Short mmCIF file of C-alpha atoms in Angstrom, two decimals:
data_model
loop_
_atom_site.label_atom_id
_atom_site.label_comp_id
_atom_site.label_asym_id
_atom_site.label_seq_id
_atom_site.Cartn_x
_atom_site.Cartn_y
_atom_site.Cartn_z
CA UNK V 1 -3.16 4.51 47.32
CA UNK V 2 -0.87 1.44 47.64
CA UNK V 3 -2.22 -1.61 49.31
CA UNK V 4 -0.52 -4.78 50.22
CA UNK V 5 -2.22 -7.87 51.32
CA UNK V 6 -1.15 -11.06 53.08
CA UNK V 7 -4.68 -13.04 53.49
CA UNK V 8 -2.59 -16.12 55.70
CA UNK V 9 -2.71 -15.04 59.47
CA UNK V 10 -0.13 -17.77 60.20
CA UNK V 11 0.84 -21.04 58.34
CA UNK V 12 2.90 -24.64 59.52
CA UNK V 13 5.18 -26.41 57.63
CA UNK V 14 7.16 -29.80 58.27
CA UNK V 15 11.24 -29.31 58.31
CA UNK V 16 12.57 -29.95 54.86
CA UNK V 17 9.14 -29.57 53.08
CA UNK V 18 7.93 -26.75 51.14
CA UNK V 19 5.67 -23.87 52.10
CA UNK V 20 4.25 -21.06 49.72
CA UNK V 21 3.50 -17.40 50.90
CA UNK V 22 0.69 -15.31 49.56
CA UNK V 23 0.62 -11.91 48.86
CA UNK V 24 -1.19 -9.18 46.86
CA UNK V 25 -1.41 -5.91 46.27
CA UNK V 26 -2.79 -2.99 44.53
CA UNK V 27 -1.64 -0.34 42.68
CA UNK V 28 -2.06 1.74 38.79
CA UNK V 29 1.63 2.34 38.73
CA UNK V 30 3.91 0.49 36.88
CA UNK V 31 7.25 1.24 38.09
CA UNK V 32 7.70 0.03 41.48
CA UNK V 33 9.68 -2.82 43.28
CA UNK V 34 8.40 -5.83 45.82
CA UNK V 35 9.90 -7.35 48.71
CA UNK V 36 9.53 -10.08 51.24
CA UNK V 37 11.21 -9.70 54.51
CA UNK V 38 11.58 -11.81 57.57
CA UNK V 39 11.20 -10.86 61.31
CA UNK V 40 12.69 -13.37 63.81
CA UNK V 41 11.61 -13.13 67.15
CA UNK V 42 14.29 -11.28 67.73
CA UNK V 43 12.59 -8.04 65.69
CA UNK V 44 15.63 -7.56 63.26
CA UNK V 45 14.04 -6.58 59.97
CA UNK V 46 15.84 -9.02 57.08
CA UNK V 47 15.43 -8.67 53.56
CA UNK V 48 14.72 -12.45 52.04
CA UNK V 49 14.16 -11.34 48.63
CA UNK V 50 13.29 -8.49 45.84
CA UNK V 51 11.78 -8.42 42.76
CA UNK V 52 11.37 -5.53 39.97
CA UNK V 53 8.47 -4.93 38.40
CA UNK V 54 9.91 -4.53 34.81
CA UNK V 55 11.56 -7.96 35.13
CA UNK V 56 9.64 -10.69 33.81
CA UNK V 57 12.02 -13.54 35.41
CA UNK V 58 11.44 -14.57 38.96
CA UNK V 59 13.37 -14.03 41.79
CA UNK V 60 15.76 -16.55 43.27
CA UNK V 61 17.89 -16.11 46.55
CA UNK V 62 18.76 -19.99 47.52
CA UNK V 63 15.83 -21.54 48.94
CA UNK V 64 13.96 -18.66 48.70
CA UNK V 65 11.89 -17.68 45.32
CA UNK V 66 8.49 -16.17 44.04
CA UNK V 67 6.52 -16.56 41.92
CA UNK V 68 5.57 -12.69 40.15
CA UNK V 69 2.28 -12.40 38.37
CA UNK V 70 1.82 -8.84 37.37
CA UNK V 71 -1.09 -8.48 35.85
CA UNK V 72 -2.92 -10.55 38.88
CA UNK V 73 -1.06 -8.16 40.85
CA UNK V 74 0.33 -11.31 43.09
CA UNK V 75 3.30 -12.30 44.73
CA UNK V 76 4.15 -15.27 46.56
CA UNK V 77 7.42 -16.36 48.52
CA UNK V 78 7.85 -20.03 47.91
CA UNK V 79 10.49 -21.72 50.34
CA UNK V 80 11.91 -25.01 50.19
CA UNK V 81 13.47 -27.55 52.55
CA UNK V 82 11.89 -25.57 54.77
CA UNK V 83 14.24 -25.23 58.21
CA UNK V 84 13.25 -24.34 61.74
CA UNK V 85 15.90 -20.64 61.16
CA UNK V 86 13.02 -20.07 58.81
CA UNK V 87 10.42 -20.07 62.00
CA UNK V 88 9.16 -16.29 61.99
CA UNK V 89 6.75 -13.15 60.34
CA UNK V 90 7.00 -13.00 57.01
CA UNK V 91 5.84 -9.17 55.45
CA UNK V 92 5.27 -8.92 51.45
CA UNK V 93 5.82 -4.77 50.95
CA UNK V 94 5.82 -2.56 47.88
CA UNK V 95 8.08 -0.01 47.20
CA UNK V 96 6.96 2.73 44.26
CA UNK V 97 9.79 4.49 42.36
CA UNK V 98 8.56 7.91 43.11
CA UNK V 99 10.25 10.97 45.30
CA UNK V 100 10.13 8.61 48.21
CA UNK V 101 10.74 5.11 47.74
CA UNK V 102 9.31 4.14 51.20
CA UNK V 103 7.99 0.65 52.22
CA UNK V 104 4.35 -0.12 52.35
CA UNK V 105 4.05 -3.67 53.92
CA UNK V 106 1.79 -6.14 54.24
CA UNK V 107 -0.20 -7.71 57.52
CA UNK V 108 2.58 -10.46 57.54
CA UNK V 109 2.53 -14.13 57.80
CA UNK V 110 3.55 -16.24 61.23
CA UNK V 111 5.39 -19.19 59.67
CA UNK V 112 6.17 -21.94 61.87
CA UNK V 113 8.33 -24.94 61.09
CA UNK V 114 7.85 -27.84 62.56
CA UNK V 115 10.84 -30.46 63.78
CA UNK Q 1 31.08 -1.82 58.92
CA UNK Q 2 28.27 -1.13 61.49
CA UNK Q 3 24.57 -1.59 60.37
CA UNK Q 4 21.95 0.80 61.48
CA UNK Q 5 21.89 1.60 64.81
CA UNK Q 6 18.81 2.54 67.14
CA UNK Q 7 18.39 3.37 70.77
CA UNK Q 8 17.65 3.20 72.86
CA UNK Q 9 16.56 -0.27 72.62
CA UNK Q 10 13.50 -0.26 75.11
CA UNK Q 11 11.76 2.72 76.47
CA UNK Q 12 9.50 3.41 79.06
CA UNK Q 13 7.82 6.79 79.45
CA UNK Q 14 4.47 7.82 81.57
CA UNK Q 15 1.42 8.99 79.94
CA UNK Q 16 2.35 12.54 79.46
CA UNK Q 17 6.28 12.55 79.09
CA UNK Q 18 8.33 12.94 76.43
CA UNK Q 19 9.84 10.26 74.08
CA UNK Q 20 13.15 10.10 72.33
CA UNK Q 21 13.93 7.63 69.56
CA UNK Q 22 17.52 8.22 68.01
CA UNK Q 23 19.12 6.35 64.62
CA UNK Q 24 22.38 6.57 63.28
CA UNK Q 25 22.03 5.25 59.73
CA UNK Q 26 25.07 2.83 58.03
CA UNK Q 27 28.36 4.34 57.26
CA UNK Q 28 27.78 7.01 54.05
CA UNK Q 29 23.91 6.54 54.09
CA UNK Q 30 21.79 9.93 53.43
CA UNK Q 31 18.49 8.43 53.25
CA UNK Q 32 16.42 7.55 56.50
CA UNK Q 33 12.73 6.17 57.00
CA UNK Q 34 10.87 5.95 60.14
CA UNK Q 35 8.60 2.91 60.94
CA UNK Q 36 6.26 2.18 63.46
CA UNK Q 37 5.13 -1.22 64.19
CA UNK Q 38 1.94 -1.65 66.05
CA UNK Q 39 1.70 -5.20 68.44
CA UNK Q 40 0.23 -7.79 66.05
CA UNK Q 41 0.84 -5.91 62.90
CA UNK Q 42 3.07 -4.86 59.88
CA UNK Q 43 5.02 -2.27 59.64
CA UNK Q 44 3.36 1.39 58.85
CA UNK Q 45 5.26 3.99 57.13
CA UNK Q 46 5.94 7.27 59.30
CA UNK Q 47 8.83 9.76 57.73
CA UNK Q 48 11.51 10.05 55.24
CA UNK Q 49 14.32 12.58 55.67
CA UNK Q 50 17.65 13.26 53.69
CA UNK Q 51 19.93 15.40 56.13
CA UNK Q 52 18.32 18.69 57.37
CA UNK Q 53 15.20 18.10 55.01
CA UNK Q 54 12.44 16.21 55.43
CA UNK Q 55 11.14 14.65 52.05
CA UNK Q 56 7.65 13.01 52.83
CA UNK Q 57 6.21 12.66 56.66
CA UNK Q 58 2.60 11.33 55.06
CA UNK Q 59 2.80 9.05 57.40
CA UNK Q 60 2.86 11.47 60.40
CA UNK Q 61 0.68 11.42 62.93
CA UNK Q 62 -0.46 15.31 62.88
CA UNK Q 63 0.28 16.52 66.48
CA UNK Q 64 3.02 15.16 68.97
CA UNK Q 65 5.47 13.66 66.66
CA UNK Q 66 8.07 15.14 65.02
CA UNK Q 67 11.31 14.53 63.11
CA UNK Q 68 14.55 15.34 62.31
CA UNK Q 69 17.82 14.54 60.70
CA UNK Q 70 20.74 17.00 61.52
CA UNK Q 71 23.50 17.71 59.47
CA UNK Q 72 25.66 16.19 62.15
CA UNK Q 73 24.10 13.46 64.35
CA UNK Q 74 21.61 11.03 64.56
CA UNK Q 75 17.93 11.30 63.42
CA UNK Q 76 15.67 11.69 66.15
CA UNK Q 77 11.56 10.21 66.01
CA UNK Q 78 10.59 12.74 69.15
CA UNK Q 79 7.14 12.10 70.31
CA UNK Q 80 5.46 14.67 72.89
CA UNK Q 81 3.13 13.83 75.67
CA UNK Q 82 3.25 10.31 74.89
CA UNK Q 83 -0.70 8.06 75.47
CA UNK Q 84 -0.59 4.12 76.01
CA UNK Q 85 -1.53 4.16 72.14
CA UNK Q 86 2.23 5.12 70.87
CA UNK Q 87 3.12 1.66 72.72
CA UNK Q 88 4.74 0.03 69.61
CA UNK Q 89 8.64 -0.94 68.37
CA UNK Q 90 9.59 1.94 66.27
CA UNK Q 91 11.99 0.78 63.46
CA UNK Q 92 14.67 2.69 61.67
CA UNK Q 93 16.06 2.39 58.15
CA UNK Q 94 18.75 3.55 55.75
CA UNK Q 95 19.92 3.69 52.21
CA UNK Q 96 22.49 5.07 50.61
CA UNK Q 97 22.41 8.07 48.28
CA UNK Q 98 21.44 8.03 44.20
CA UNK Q 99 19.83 5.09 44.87
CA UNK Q 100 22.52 2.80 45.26
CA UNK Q 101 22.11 -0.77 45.89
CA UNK Q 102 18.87 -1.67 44.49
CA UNK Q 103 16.47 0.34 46.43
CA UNK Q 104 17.56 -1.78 49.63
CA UNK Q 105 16.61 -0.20 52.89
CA UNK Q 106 18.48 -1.96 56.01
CA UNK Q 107 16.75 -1.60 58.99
CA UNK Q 108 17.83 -0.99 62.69
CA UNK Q 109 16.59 -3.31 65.44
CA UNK Q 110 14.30 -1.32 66.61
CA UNK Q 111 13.09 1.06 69.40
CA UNK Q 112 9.81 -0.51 71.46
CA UNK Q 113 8.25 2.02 73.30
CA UNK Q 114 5.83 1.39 76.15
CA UNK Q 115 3.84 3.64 77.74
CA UNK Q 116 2.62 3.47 81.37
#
Protein backbone atom coordinates (compact mmCIF):
# COMPACT_ATOMS: atom_id res chain seq x y z
CA UNK A 1 0.00 0.00 0.00
CA UNK A 2 0.65 3.73 -0.63
CA UNK A 3 2.15 5.77 2.11
CA UNK A 4 2.76 9.43 2.31
CA UNK A 5 4.81 11.10 4.89
CA UNK A 6 5.20 14.67 6.11
CA UNK A 7 7.83 14.24 9.18
CA UNK A 8 7.40 18.46 10.03
CA UNK A 9 4.43 18.78 12.57
CA UNK A 10 4.47 22.55 11.95
CA UNK A 11 7.22 24.98 10.68
CA UNK A 12 7.78 29.26 10.92
CA UNK A 13 8.99 31.30 8.44
CA UNK A 14 9.79 35.20 8.30
CA UNK A 15 7.55 37.21 5.51
CA UNK A 16 9.48 37.38 2.29
CA UNK A 17 11.96 34.53 3.23
CA UNK A 18 11.97 31.10 2.04
CA UNK A 19 10.63 27.93 3.62
CA UNK A 20 11.03 24.25 2.26
CA UNK A 21 8.35 21.44 2.82
CA UNK A 22 9.20 17.82 3.29
CA UNK A 23 7.54 15.00 2.11
CA UNK A 24 7.93 11.27 1.30
CA UNK A 25 6.36 8.51 0.32
CA UNK A 26 6.26 4.96 -0.62
CA UNK A 27 5.23 3.06 -3.28
CA UNK A 28 6.55 0.02 -6.23
CA UNK A 29 4.49 1.69 -8.86
CA UNK A 30 5.73 3.82 -11.30
CA UNK A 31 2.94 5.58 -12.83
CA UNK A 32 1.37 7.82 -10.44
CA UNK A 33 1.10 11.67 -9.87
CA UNK A 34 2.00 13.99 -6.55
CA UNK A 35 0.44 16.92 -5.16
CA UNK A 36 0.74 19.56 -2.53
CA UNK A 37 -2.32 21.28 -1.39
CA UNK A 38 -3.09 24.05 1.00
CA UNK A 39 -5.85 24.30 3.72
CA UNK A 40 -6.53 27.83 5.04
CA UNK A 41 -8.27 28.09 8.10
CA UNK A 42 -11.04 28.43 6.33
CA UNK A 43 -10.99 24.36 5.31
CA UNK A 44 -11.20 25.00 1.45
CA UNK A 45 -9.01 22.31 -0.05
CA UNK A 46 -6.52 24.27 -2.79
CA UNK A 47 -4.35 22.66 -5.10
CA UNK A 48 -0.71 24.60 -4.91
CA UNK A 49 0.99 22.36 -7.20
CA UNK A 50 1.36 18.84 -9.23
CA UNK A 51 3.94 16.93 -10.44
CA UNK A 52 4.07 13.64 -12.78
CA UNK A 53 6.03 11.01 -12.09
CA UNK A 54 7.35 10.41 -15.70
CA UNK A 55 8.53 14.05 -15.84
CA UNK A 56 11.95 14.56 -14.91
CA UNK A 57 11.62 18.58 -14.74
CA UNK A 58 10.32 20.15 -11.60
CA UNK A 59 7.32 21.76 -10.98
CA UNK A 60 6.85 25.50 -10.98
CA UNK A 61 3.52 27.44 -10.15
CA UNK A 62 4.94 31.17 -9.22
CA UNK A 63 6.40 31.08 -5.91
CA UNK A 64 5.62 27.76 -5.46
CA UNK A 65 8.09 24.75 -6.70
CA UNK A 66 9.53 21.24 -5.67
CA UNK A 67 12.02 19.72 -5.79
CA UNK A 68 11.15 15.70 -7.25
CA UNK A 69 13.62 13.02 -6.38
CA UNK A 70 12.24 9.76 -7.56
CA UNK A 71 14.32 7.32 -6.78
CA UNK A 72 14.58 8.78 -2.96
CA UNK A 73 10.98 8.68 -3.31
CA UNK A 74 10.91 12.56 -1.95
CA UNK A 75 9.11 15.55 -2.55
CA UNK A 76 9.42 18.85 -1.17
CA UNK A 77 7.35 22.19 -1.71
CA UNK A 78 9.83 24.99 -1.65
CA UNK A 79 8.13 28.56 -1.32
CA UNK A 80 9.61 31.81 -1.66
CA UNK A 81 9.00 35.36 -0.47
CA UNK A 82 7.12 33.67 1.75
CA UNK A 83 3.65 35.86 2.56
CA UNK A 84 1.36 35.74 5.55
CA UNK A 85 -1.84 34.32 2.58
CA UNK A 86 0.62 31.48 2.69
CA UNK A 87 -0.16 30.98 6.70
CA UNK A 88 -1.91 27.40 6.73
CA UNK A 89 -1.73 23.12 6.48
CA UNK A 90 0.15 22.10 3.91
CA UNK A 91 -0.73 18.06 2.74
CA UNK A 92 1.88 16.28 0.21
CA UNK A 93 -0.67 13.32 -1.40
CA UNK A 94 -0.13 10.69 -4.06
CA UNK A 95 -2.35 9.87 -6.60
CA UNK A 96 -1.71 6.24 -8.55
CA UNK A 97 -2.95 5.96 -12.16
CA UNK A 98 -4.98 2.92 -11.55
CA UNK A 99 -9.05 2.30 -11.76
CA UNK A 100 -9.34 4.92 -9.09
CA UNK A 101 -7.14 7.75 -9.08
CA UNK A 102 -8.02 8.74 -5.46
CA UNK A 103 -5.86 10.92 -3.11
CA UNK A 104 -3.76 9.43 -0.42
CA UNK A 105 -2.38 12.41 1.67
CA UNK A 106 0.02 13.05 3.93
CA UNK A 107 -0.11 14.12 7.93
CA UNK A 108 0.29 17.80 6.68
CA UNK A 109 2.45 20.61 7.69
CA UNK A 110 1.15 23.87 9.91
CA UNK A 111 3.11 26.66 8.21
CA UNK A 112 3.09 29.87 9.85
CA UNK A 113 4.44 33.13 8.49
CA UNK A 114 5.56 35.49 10.49
CA UNK A 115 5.04 39.58 9.92
CA UNK B 1 -19.31 28.29 -13.18
CA UNK B 2 -20.03 26.95 -9.62
CA UNK B 3 -17.32 24.80 -7.85
CA UNK B 4 -18.27 21.84 -5.83
CA UNK B 5 -20.82 22.26 -3.59
CA UNK B 6 -21.42 20.50 -0.06
CA UNK B 7 -24.01 20.79 2.62
CA UNK B 8 -24.87 21.15 4.65
CA UNK B 9 -22.04 23.04 5.95
CA UNK B 10 -22.16 22.04 9.77
CA UNK B 11 -24.07 19.22 11.26
CA UNK B 12 -25.05 18.21 14.46
CA UNK B 13 -26.63 14.83 15.14
CA UNK B 14 -27.03 12.78 18.66
CA UNK B 15 -25.31 9.62 19.28
CA UNK B 16 -27.67 7.34 17.55
CA UNK B 17 -29.28 9.50 14.67
CA UNK B 18 -28.83 9.55 11.31
CA UNK B 19 -26.39 11.70 9.21
CA UNK B 20 -26.75 13.19 5.79
CA UNK B 21 -23.83 14.61 3.82
CA UNK B 22 -24.91 15.76 0.19
CA UNK B 23 -22.38 17.02 -2.89
CA UNK B 24 -23.20 18.33 -6.07
CA UNK B 25 -20.00 17.99 -8.09
CA UNK B 26 -18.84 21.03 -10.81
CA UNK B 27 -20.85 21.56 -13.88
CA UNK B 28 -20.24 18.21 -16.35
CA UNK B 29 -18.16 16.33 -13.64
CA UNK B 30 -18.88 12.35 -13.43
CA UNK B 31 -16.28 11.50 -11.03
CA UNK B 32 -16.79 11.99 -7.14
CA UNK B 33 -14.52 11.04 -4.04
CA UNK B 34 -15.47 11.12 -0.50
CA UNK B 35 -13.01 12.34 2.23
CA UNK B 36 -13.03 12.32 5.74
CA UNK B 37 -10.83 14.45 7.75
CA UNK B 38 -10.23 13.51 11.30
CA UNK B 39 -9.39 16.79 13.93
CA UNK B 40 -5.59 17.12 13.75
CA UNK B 41 -5.09 15.07 10.70
CA UNK B 42 -4.89 14.62 6.83
CA UNK B 43 -7.28 13.74 4.80
CA UNK B 44 -8.30 9.77 4.56
CA UNK B 45 -9.73 8.38 1.51
CA UNK B 46 -13.46 7.00 1.90
CA UNK B 47 -15.39 6.32 -1.69
CA UNK B 48 -15.28 6.86 -5.31
CA UNK B 49 -18.43 6.73 -7.42
CA UNK B 50 -19.18 7.53 -11.19
CA UNK B 51 -23.11 8.01 -11.43
CA UNK B 52 -25.20 5.01 -10.18
CA UNK B 53 -21.89 2.89 -9.66
CA UNK B 54 -19.68 2.84 -7.11
CA UNK B 55 -15.98 2.19 -8.33
CA UNK B 56 -13.81 1.64 -5.09
CA UNK B 57 -15.31 2.28 -1.32
CA UNK B 58 -11.79 0.68 0.23
CA UNK B 59 -11.92 3.24 2.25
CA UNK B 60 -15.33 2.41 3.84
CA UNK B 61 -15.87 1.99 7.11
CA UNK B 62 -17.73 -1.61 7.00
CA UNK B 63 -21.08 -0.95 8.82
CA UNK B 64 -23.07 2.45 9.06
CA UNK B 65 -21.84 4.26 6.10
CA UNK B 66 -22.95 4.14 2.87
CA UNK B 67 -22.89 5.88 -0.52
CA UNK B 68 -24.42 6.89 -3.42
CA UNK B 69 -24.45 8.89 -6.58
CA UNK B 70 -27.86 8.99 -8.47
CA UNK B 71 -28.31 9.41 -11.92
CA UNK B 72 -30.05 12.65 -11.12
CA UNK B 73 -28.99 14.49 -7.92
CA UNK B 74 -26.43 14.94 -5.60
CA UNK B 75 -24.16 12.24 -4.02
CA UNK B 76 -25.06 11.50 -0.64
CA UNK B 77 -22.12 10.18 2.31
CA UNK B 78 -25.21 8.71 4.67
CA UNK B 79 -23.92 7.56 7.93
CA UNK B 80 -26.35 5.47 10.34
CA UNK B 81 -26.48 5.63 14.05
CA UNK B 82 -23.84 8.09 14.17
CA UNK B 83 -20.95 7.67 17.70
CA UNK B 84 -18.87 10.86 18.86
CA UNK B 85 -16.04 9.07 16.71
CA UNK B 86 -17.61 10.12 13.09
CA UNK B 87 -17.01 13.82 14.56
CA UNK B 88 -14.82 15.00 11.61
CA UNK B 89 -15.26 17.60 8.34
CA UNK B 90 -16.19 15.32 5.59
CA UNK B 91 -14.83 16.70 2.23
CA UNK B 92 -16.16 16.25 -1.25
CA UNK B 93 -14.43 16.18 -4.62
CA UNK B 94 -14.92 16.11 -8.37
CA UNK B 95 -13.34 15.56 -11.71
CA UNK B 96 -14.41 15.51 -14.87
CA UNK B 97 -14.78 12.47 -17.11
CA UNK B 98 -11.76 10.65 -19.38
CA UNK B 99 -9.59 12.14 -17.19
CA UNK B 100 -9.66 15.53 -18.22
CA UNK B 101 -7.63 18.18 -16.73
CA UNK B 102 -4.67 16.53 -15.38
CA UNK B 103 -6.02 14.24 -12.83
CA UNK B 104 -7.20 17.48 -10.81
CA UNK B 105 -9.78 16.77 -8.19
CA UNK B 106 -11.51 20.17 -6.82
CA UNK B 107 -12.78 19.83 -3.63
CA UNK B 108 -15.98 21.17 -1.84
CA UNK B 109 -15.67 23.06 1.45
CA UNK B 110 -16.57 20.61 3.39
CA UNK B 111 -19.24 19.01 5.68
CA UNK B 112 -18.00 18.93 9.67
CA UNK B 113 -20.01 16.71 11.48
CA UNK B 114 -20.26 16.68 15.26
CA UNK B 115 -21.73 14.34 17.24
CA UNK B 116 -23.32 14.91 20.68
Amino acid sequence: AQTVTQSQPEMSVQEAETVTLSCTYDTSENNYYLFWYKQPPSRQMILVIRQEAYKQQNATENRFSVNFQKAAKSFSLKISDSQLGDTAMYFCAFMMRDSSYKLIFGSGTRLLVRP
Amino acid sequence: NAGVMQNPRHLVRRRGQEARLRCSPMKGHSHVYWYRQLPEEGLKFMVYLQKENIIDESGMPKERFSAEFPKEGPSILRIQQVVRGDSAAYFCASSPPNRQGNNEQFFGPGTRLTVL
